[in-house]
Amino acid sequence: MKKAPQITLRAIEPEDLDLLYLIENDQELWDIGITNVPYSRYALHQYLANASGDIYTDRQVRLVICDEEGQTVGLVDLFDFNPRHKRAEVGIVIQKAYRDQGFGIAAIRQLIIYARRILHLRQIYALVSTKNERSIKVFKEVGFQCNAELADWLYDGEQYVNAIVMQYFL
């Protein structure tokens, strides 16, 4: 088994605007998320300027994944945070050049530690398209369990696809 790369998770900075712009406007990713319109640089700049970085205020936290050299590898989010039920949904995007190298697994492992030790969450979960085999594999590798399947949950522009509810109890 290949050793996972060393990564760090850090707060998103105004200097990350170009990365955010590329990821949010990558139409290949729209099928696996909730975005279906392009974001302007201005809108993303406003998002960066107004995000407090406090999950209780914003109901989300977005972190940048960096490799050992400090290069930006991707983004990982906790969103739809529910403080009453102590849970949040997970989203992750690894840039194409860094995929299939273990960065997703390493980032989610670190996110689990953060969610447990700092945020004191009870669970984190992901809704994953049944067609997204790469993400299913990553989440299973770190211990997420497939606990439900939602029929016709996601629309890819041509057809509806099922989504799997994957949960990790902290």
Short mmCIF file of C-alpha atoms in Angstrom, two decimals, residues 114-170:
data_model
loop_
_atom_site.label_atom_id
_atom_site.label_comp_id
_atom_site.label_asym_id
_atom_site.label_seq_id
_atom_site.Cartn_x
_atom_site.Cartn_y
_atom_site.Cartn_z
CA TYR A 114 -10.32 18.57 13.04
CA ALA A 115 -14.03 17.72 13.16
CA ARG A 116 -13.55 15.50 16.21
CA ARG A 117 -11.02 17.46 18.29
CA ILE A 118 -11.84 21.05 17.44
CA LEU A 119 -15.48 21.13 16.30
CA HIS A 120 -16.67 18.22 18.49
CA LEU A 121 -18.95 16.91 15.75
CA ARG A 122 -20.78 13.61 16.12
CA GLN A 123 -20.70 12.78 12.43
CA ILE A 124 -19.68 13.98 9.02
CA TYR A 125 -21.30 12.73 5.83
CA ALA A 126 -21.07 12.97 2.08
CA LEU A 127 -23.66 12.60 -0.67
CA VAL A 128 -21.83 10.93 -3.53
CA SER A 129 -23.08 10.09 -7.02
CA THR A 130 -23.11 6.36 -7.62
CA LYS A 131 -21.17 7.15 -10.82
CA ASN A 132 -18.35 8.82 -8.84
CA GLU A 133 -16.32 5.68 -8.15
CA ARG A 134 -13.17 7.66 -7.28
CA SER A 135 -14.88 9.53 -4.43
CA ILE A 136 -16.65 6.42 -3.13
CA LYS A 137 -13.28 4.65 -2.96
CA VAL A 138 -11.66 7.56 -1.10
CA PHE A 139 -14.44 7.85 1.47
CA LYS A 140 -14.50 4.08 2.06
CA GLU A 141 -10.72 4.05 2.47
CA VAL A 142 -10.94 6.44 5.44
CA GLY A 143 -13.82 4.56 7.06
CA PHE A 144 -17.03 6.12 5.75
CA GLN A 145 -19.94 3.70 5.48
CA CYS A 146 -22.60 3.63 2.78
CA ASN A 147 -25.82 3.87 4.77
CA ALA A 148 -28.47 4.79 2.22
CA GLU A 149 -29.05 5.32 -1.47
CA LEU A 150 -31.17 8.20 -2.72
CA ALA A 151 -32.93 7.46 -6.00
CA ASP A 152 -32.68 10.02 -8.82
CA TRP A 153 -31.00 12.48 -6.44
CA LEU A 154 -28.63 14.21 -8.87
CA TYR A 155 -29.24 15.44 -12.40
CA ASP A 156 -26.22 15.60 -14.70
CA GLY A 157 -27.94 17.52 -17.49
CA GLU A 158 -28.98 14.38 -19.33
CA GLN A 159 -30.14 11.89 -16.74
CA TYR A 160 -30.87 11.46 -13.06
CA VAL A 161 -28.43 9.40 -11.02
CA ASN A 162 -28.62 7.95 -7.56
CA ALA A 163 -26.55 9.29 -4.67
CA ILE A 164 -25.09 7.35 -1.76
CA VAL A 165 -25.22 8.75 1.76
CA MET A 166 -21.81 8.01 3.26
CA GLN A 167 -21.35 8.62 6.99
CA TYR A 168 -18.43 8.72 9.36
CA PHE A 169 -19.15 8.70 13.09
CA LEU A 170 -16.54 10.53 15.10
#
